[in-house]
Tab-separated table of C-alpha atoms in Angstrom:
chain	number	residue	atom	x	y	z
N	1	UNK	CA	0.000	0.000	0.000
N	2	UNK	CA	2.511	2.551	1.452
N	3	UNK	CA	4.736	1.219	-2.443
N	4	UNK	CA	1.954	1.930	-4.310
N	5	UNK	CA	1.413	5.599	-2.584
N	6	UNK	CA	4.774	6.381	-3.292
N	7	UNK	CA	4.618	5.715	-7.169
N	8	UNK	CA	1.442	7.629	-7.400
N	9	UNK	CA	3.214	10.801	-5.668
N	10	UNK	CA	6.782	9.891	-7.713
N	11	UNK	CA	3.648	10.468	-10.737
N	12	UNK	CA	2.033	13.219	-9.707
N	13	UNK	CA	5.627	15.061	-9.298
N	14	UNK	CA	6.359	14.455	-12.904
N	15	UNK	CA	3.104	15.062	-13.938
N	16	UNK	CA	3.053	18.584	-12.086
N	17	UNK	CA	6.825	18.566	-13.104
N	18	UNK	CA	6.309	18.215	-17.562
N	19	UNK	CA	3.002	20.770	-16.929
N	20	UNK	CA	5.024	23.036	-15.499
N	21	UNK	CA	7.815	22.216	-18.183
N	22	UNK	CA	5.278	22.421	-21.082
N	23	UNK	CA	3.348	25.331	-18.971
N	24	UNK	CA	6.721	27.527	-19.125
N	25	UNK	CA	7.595	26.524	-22.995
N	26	UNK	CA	4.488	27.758	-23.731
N	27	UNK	CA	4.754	31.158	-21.899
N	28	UNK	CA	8.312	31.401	-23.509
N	29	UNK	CA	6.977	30.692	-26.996
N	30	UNK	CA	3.804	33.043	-26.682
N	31	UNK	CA	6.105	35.726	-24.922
N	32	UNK	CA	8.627	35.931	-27.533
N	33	UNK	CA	5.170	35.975	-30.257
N	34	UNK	CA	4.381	39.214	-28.122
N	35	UNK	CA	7.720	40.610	-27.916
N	36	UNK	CA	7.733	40.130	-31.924
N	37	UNK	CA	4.285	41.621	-32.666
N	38	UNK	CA	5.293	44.691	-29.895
N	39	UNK	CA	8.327	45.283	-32.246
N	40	UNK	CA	6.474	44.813	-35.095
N	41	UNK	CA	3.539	47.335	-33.635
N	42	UNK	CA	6.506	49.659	-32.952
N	43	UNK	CA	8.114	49.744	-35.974
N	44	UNK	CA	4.669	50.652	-37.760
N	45	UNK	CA	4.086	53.321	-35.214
N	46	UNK	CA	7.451	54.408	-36.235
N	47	UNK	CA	6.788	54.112	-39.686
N	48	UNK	CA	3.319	56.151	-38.956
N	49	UNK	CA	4.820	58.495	-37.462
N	50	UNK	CA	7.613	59.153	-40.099
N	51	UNK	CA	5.068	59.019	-43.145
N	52	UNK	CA	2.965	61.510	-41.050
N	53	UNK	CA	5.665	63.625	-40.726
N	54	UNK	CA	6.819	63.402	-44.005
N	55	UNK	CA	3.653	64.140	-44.848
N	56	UNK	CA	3.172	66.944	-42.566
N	57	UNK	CA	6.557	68.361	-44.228
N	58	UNK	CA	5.122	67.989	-47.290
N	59	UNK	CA	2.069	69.790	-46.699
N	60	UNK	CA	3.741	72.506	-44.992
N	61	UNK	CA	6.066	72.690	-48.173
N	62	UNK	CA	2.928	73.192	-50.379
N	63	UNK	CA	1.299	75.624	-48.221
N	64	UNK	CA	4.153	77.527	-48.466
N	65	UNK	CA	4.724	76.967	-52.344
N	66	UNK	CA	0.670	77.342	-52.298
N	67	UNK	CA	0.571	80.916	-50.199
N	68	UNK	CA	3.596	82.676	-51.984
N	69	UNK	CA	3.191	81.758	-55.683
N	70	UNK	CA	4.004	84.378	-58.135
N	71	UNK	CA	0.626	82.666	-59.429
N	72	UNK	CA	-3.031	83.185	-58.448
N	73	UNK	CA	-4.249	79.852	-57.291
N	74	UNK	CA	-7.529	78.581	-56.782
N	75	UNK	CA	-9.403	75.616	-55.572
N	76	UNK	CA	-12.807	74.984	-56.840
N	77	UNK	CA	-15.069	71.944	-56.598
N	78	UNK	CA	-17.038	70.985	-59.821
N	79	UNK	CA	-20.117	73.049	-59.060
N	80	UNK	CA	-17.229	75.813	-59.719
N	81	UNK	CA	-17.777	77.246	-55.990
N	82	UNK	CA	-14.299	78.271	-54.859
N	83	UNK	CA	-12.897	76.967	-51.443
N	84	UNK	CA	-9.658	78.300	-50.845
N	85	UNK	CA	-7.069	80.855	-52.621
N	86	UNK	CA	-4.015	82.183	-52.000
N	87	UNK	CA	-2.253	85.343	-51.362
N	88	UNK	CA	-1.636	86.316	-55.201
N	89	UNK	CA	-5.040	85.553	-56.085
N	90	UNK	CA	-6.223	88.072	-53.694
N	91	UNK	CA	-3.562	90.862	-55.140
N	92	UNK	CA	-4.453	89.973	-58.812
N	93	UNK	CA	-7.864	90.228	-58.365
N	94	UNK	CA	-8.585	92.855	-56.030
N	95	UNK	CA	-10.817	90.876	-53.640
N	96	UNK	CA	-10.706	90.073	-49.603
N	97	UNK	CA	-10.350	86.406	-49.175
N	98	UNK	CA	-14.086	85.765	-47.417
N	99	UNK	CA	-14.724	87.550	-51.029
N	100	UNK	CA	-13.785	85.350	-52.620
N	101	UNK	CA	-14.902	82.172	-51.229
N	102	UNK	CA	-18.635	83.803	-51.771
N	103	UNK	CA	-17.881	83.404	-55.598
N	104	UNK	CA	-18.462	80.756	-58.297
N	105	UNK	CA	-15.042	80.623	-60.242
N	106	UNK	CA	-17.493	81.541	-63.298
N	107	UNK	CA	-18.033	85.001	-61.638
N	108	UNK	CA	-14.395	85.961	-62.446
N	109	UNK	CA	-14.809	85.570	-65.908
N	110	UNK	CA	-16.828	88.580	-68.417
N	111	UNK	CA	-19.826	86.852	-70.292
N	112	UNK	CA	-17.651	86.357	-73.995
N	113	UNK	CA	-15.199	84.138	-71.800
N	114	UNK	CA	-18.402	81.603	-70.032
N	115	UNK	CA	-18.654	79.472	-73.036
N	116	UNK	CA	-14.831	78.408	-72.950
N	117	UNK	CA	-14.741	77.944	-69.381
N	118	UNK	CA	-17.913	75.875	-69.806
N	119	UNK	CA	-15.996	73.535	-71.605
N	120	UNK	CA	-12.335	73.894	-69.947
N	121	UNK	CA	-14.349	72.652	-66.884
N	122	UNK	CA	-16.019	69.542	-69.589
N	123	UNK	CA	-12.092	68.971	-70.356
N	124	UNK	CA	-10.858	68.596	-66.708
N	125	UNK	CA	-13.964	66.198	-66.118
N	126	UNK	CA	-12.640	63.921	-68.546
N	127	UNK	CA	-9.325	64.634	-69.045
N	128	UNK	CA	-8.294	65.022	-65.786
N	129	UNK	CA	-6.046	68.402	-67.065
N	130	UNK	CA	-6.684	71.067	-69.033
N	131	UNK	CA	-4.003	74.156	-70.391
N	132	UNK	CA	-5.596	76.802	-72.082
N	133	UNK	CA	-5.536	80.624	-72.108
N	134	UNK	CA	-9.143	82.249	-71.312
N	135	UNK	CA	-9.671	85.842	-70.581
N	136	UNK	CA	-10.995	87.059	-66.326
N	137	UNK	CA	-12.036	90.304	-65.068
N	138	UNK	CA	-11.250	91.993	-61.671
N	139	UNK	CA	-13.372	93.264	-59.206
N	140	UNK	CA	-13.093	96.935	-60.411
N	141	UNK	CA	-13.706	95.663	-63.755
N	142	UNK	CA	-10.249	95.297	-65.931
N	143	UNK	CA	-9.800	92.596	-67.671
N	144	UNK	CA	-7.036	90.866	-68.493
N	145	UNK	CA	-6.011	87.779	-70.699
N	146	UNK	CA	-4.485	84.573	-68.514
N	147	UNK	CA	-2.661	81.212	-69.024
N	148	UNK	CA	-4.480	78.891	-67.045
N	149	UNK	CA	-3.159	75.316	-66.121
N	150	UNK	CA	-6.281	72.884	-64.050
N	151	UNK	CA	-5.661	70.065	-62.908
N	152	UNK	CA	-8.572	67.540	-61.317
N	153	UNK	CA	-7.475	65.652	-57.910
N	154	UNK	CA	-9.344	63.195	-55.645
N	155	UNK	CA	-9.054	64.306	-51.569
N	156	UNK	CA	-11.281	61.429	-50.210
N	157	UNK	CA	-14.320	60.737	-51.606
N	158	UNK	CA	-14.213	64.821	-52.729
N	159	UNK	CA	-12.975	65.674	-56.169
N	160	UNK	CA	-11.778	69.317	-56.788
N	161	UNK	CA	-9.847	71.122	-59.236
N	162	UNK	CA	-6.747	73.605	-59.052
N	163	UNK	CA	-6.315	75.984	-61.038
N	164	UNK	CA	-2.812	78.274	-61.783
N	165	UNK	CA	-3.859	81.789	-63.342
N	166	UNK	CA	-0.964	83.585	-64.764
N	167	UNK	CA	-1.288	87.138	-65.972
N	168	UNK	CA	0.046	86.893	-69.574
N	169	UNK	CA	-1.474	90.246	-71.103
N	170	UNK	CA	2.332	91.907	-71.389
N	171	UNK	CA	3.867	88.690	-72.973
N	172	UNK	CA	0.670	89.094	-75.787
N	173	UNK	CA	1.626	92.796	-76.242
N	174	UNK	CA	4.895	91.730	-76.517
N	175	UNK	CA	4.274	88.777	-79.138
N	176	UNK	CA	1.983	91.166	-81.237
N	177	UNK	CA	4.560	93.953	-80.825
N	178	UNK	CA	7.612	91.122	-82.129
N	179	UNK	CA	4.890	90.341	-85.087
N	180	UNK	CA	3.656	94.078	-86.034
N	181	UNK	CA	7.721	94.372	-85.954
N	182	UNK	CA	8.392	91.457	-88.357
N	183	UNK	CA	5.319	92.647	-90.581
N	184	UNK	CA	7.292	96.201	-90.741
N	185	UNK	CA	10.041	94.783	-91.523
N	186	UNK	CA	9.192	92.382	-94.198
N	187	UNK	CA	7.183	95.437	-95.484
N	188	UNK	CA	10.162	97.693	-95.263
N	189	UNK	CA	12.418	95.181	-97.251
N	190	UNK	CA	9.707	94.931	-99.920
N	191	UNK	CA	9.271	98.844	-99.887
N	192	UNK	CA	12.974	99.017	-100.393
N	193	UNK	CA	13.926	96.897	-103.066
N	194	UNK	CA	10.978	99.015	-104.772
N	195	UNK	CA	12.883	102.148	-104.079
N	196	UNK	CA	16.106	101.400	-105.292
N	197	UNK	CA	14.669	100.658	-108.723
N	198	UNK	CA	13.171	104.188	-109.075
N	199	UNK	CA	15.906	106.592	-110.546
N	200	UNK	CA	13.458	109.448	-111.438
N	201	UNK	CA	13.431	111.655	-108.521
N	202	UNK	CA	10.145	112.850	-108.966
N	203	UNK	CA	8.930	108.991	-108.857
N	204	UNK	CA	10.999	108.316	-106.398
N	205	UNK	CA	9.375	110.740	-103.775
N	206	UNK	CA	6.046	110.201	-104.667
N	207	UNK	CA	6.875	106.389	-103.859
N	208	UNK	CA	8.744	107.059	-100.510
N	209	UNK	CA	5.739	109.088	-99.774
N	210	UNK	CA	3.476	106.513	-100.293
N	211	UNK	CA	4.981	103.781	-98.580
N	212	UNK	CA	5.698	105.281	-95.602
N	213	UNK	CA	1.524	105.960	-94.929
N	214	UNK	CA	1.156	102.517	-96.238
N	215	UNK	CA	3.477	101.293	-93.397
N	216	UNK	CA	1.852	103.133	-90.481
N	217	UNK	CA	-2.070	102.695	-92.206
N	218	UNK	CA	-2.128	106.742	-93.308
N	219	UNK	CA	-2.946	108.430	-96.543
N	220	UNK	CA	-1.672	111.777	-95.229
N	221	UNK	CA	1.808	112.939	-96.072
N	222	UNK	CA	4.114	114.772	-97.737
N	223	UNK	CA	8.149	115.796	-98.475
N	224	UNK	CA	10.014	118.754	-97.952
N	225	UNK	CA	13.424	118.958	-99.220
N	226	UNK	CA	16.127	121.779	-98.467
N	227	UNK	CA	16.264	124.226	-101.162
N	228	UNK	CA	20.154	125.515	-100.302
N	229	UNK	CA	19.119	129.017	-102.279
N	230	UNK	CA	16.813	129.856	-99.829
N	231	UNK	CA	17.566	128.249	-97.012
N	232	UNK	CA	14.045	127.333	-96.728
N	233	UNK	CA	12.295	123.947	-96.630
N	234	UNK	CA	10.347	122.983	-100.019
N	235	UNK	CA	7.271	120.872	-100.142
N	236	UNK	CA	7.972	118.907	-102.958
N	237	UNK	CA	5.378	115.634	-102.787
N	238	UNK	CA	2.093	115.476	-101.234
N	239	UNK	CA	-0.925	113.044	-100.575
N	240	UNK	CA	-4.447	112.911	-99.426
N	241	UNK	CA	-5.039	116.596	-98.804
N	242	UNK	CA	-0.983	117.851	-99.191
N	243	UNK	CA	-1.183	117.126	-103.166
N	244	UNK	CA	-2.251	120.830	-103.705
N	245	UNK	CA	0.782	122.228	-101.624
N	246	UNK	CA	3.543	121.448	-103.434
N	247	UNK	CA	5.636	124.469	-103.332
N	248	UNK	CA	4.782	125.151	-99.584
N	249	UNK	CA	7.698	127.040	-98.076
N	250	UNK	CA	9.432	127.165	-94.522
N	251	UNK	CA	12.089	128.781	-92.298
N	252	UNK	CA	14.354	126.172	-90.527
N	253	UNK	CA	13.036	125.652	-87.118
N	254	UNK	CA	9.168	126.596	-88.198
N	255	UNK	CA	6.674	123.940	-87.115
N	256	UNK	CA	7.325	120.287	-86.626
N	257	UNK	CA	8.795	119.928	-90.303
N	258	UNK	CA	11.432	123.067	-89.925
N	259	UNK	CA	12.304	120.828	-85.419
N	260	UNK	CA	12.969	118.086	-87.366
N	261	UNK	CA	15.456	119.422	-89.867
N	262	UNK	CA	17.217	121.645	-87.451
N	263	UNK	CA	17.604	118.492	-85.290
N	264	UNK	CA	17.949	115.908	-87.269
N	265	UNK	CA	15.538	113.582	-84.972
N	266	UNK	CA	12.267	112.364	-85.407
N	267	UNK	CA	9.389	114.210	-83.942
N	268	UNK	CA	5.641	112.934	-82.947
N	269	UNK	CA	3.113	115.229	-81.776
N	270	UNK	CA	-0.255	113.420	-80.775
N	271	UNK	CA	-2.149	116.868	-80.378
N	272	UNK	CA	-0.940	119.068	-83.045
N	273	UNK	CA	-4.197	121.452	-82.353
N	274	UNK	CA	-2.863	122.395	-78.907
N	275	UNK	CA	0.821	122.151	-79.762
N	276	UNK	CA	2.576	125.645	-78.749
N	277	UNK	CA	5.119	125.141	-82.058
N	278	UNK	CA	2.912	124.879	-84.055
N	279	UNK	CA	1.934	127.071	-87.514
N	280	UNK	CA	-0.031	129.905	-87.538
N	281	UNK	CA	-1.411	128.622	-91.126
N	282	UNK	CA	-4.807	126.951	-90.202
N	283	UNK	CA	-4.948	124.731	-92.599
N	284	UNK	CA	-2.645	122.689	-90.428
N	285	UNK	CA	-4.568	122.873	-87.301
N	286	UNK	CA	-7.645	120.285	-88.532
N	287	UNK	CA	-4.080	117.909	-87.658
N	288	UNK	CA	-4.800	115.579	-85.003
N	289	UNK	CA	-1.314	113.655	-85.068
N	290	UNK	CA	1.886	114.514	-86.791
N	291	UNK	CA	5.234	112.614	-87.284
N	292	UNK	CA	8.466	113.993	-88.850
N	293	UNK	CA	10.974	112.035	-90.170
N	294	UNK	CA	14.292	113.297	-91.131
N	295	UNK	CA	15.782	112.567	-94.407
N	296	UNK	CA	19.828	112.716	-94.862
N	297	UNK	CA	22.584	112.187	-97.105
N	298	UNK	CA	25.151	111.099	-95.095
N	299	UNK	CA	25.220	113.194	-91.565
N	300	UNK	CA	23.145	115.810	-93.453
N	301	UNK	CA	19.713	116.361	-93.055
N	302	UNK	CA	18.395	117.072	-96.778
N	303	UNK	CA	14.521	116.940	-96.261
N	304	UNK	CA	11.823	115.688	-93.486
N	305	UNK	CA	9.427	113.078	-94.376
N	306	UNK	CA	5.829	114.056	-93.006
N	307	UNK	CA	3.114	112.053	-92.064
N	308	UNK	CA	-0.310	112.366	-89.970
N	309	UNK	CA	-3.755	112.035	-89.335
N	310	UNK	CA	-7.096	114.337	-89.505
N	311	UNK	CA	-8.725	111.306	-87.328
N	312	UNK	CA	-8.556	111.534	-83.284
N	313	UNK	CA	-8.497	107.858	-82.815
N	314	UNK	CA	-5.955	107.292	-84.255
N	315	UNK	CA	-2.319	107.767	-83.266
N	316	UNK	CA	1.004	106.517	-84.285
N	317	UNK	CA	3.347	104.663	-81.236
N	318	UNK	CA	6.725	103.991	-80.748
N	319	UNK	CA	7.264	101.030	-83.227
N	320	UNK	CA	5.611	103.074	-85.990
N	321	UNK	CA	8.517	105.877	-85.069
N	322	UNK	CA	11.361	103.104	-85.339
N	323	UNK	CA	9.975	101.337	-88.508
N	324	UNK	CA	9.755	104.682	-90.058
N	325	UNK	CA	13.073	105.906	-89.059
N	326	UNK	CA	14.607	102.613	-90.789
N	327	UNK	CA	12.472	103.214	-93.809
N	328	UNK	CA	13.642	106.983	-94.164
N	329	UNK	CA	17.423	105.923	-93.733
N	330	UNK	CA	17.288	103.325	-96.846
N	331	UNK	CA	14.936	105.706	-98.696
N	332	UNK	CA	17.988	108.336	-97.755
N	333	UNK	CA	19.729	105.799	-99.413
N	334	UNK	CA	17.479	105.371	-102.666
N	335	UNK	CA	17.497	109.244	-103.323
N	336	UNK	CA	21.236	109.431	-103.035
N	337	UNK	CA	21.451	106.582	-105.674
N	338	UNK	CA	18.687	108.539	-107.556
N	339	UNK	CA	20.740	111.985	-107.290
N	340	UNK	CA	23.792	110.298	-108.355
N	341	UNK	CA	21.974	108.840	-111.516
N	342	UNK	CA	20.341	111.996	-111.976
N	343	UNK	CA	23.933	113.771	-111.875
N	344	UNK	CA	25.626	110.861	-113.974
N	345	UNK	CA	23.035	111.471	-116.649
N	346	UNK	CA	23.366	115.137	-116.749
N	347	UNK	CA	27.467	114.699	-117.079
N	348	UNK	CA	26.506	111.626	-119.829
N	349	UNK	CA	24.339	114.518	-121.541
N	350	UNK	CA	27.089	117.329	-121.162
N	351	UNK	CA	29.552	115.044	-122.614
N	352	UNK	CA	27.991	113.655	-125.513
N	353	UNK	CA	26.983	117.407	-126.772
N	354	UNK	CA	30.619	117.860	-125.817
N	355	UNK	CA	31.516	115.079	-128.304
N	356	UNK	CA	29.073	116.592	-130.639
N	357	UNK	CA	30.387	119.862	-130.735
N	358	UNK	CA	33.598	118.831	-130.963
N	359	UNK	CA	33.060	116.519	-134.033
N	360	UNK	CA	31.152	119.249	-135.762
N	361	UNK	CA	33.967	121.731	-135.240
N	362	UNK	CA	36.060	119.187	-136.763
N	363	UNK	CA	34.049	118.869	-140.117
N	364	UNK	CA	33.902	122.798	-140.182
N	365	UNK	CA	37.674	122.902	-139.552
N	366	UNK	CA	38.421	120.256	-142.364
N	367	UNK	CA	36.078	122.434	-144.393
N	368	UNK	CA	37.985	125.381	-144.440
N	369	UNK	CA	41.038	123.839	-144.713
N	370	UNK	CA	39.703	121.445	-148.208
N	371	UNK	CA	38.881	124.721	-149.265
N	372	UNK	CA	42.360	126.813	-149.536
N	373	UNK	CA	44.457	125.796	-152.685
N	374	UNK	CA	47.747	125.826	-150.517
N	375	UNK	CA	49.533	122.529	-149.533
N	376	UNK	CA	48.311	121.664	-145.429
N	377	UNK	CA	48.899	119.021	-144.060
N	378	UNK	CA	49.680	117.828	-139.759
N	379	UNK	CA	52.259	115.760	-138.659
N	380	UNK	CA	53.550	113.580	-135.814
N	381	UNK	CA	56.442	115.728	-134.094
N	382	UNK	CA	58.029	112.824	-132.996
N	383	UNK	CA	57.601	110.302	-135.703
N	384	UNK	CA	57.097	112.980	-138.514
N	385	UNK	CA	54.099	110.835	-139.952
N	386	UNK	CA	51.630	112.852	-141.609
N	387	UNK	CA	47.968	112.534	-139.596
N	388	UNK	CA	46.404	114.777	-141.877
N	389	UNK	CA	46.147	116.384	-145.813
N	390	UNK	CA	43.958	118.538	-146.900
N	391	UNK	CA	42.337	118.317	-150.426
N	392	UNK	CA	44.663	120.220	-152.677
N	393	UNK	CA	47.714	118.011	-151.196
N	394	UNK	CA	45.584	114.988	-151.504
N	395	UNK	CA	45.060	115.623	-154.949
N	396	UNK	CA	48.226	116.740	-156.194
N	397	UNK	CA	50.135	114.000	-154.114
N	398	UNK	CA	47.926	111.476	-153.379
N	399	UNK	CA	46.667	109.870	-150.018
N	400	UNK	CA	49.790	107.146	-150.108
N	401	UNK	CA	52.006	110.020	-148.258
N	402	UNK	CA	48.978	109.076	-144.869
């Protein structure tokens, strides 16, 4: 009995013994399982944390590049209600922000622009982007033509749109400036090579004449040239209402004409009427605009190329004044080739009734000398060969002796 107590306790001790065993594996195993997922718990908080910050970087990085653009920014659901703009936005437009966010972005834009942001805002949908260039209107009323660039993006189960206005109204001036320039200047080449044909001075004024309205869109304008007799300034070429004063006469220094030849420079008056150097002829004050452009020959100013307008609307700007000033030096140019052909002619002229005269004094010299009954005849000095017999030693001696 007392054996068979002691192998049931010697069991029971290894029982309670492996449970204990097995009991302690077990809390090992699951403890190091814990210890693993609590690293693995950590490293994602870590992780978290990092892609939160990164995120919050990144955020505050766009805020930034958001709030201080050079560009107006907005954001805009797809109803077109604005939610948020930055700090350009405000300047461009001339609105407070709580302004702003009261507005559909359709209520910056006049009514001829509605129909192309109707369908930028169709493009976006289905697109996803959208550049284009659309015109917007401030609150005091200007308008002014922009680049836009939209963009559609997802923020949850929210889809909204950003657009980047940029002001591009001087870069258009600019481009149509750099093309009215190219269009002068193609113009001005053509003009030329027209010019340099003419070698009748007469033709050749009336054609600078014309071409130079042509250039700047006027049918008003004429020529004065420097008559050196006088000292005075000679209209010469006229069109549109100057063809009937050819022969009008001026002092140096009188009116914009007599500036412009004492200077040499180009001069623009936009209000001739109220102009204090102006004529005292009236028929010059119905002027609205006039532009002088001085002619030379070499560093001297020969004449003044006029041209203006009866019209108040219209006016002539700086590129017109450049343009013209090239024109006037290579029509300079033309009329010195055209003087010079004029004076070659006149010596070509001189000469050949030169040549003329001289042969017919030669026939009338032969003449008398045929006539006398005497033996004449000219010889070389140095070579003593006879050049010339007349008649009665031709016919008494023959012409072998020449």
């Amino acid at each position: 009995m007392f054996k068979r107590a002691v192998i049931v306790a010697i069991f029971l001790f290894f029982l309670a013994f492996f449970t204990a065993l097995f009991s302690r594996t077990k809390i090992i195993s699951k403890t190091k399982a814990l210890v693993a997922k609590d690293e693995q718990l950590v490293k994602a908080v870590q992780s978290r944390k990092q892609a939160e910050s990164a995120y919050s970087a990144g955020e505050h990085r766009y805020r930034r590049l958001f709030r201080y653009s050079n560009d107006a920014i907005f954001i805009h659901g797809l109803d077109g209600r604005i939610l948020d703009v930055n700090q350009k936005a405000l300047e461009q437009f001339g609105y407070t922000k709580d302004q702003l966010l009261q507005l559909n972005i359709s209520d910056l834009h006049p009514p001829d622009a509605l129909l192309k942001c109707k369908e930028a805002f169709e493009t976006i949908i289905a697109q996803k982007h959208i550049d284009f260039e659309i015109e917007f209107v401030k609150k005091n009323g200007d308008i002014f033509l922009a680049a836009v660039s939209s963009g559609l993006f997802q923020i949850g189960e929210d889809q909204i749109i950003q657009g980047i206005v940029r002001d591009v109204t001087e870069k258009r001036k600019a481009q149509d400036a750099l093309q009215q320039q190219n269009a002068y200047m193609t113009a001005l080449h053509e003009t030329t090579l027209g010019l340099i044909k003419r070698m009748n001075i007469d033709e050749l004024l009336k054609t600078i004449v014309d071409h130079a309205g042509k250039l700047i869109g006027t049918g008003e304008g004429y020529i004065f040239l420097h008559d050196p007799q006088t000292d005075e300034l000679v209209i010469k070429v006229g069109t549109g209402r100057f063809e009937g004063w050819l022969g009008y006469r001026l002092k140096p220094g009188e009116g914009l004409s007599g500036k412009v030849w004492q200077s040499g420079k180009p001069l623009k008056i936009d209000d001739y009427h109220h102009w204090p150097g102006r004529l005292p002829d009236t028929r010059w004050d119905k002027i609205s605009v006039d532009l002088g452009i001085p002619l030379k020959s070499g560093h001297k100013t020969i004449g003044v190329i006029g041209l203006c307008s009866f019209d108040p609307q219209i006016s002539f700007g700086d590129n017109e004044v450049t343009v013209l000033t090239r024109f006037a030096e290579l029509a300079s140019i033309a009329l010195d080739n055209a003087y010079l052909h004029a004076q070659l002619q006149e010596e070509l002229q001189e000469r050949s009734e030169a040549e003329e005269i001289l042969k017919n004094s030669r026939r009338i010299f032969r003449t008398v000398l045929d006539s006398i009954d005497a033996t004449i005849y000219v010889a070389d000095m140095d070579t003593h060969e006879i050049i010339f017999m007349n008649k009665y030693m031709r016919d008494n001696f023959g012409t072998n002796l020449i």
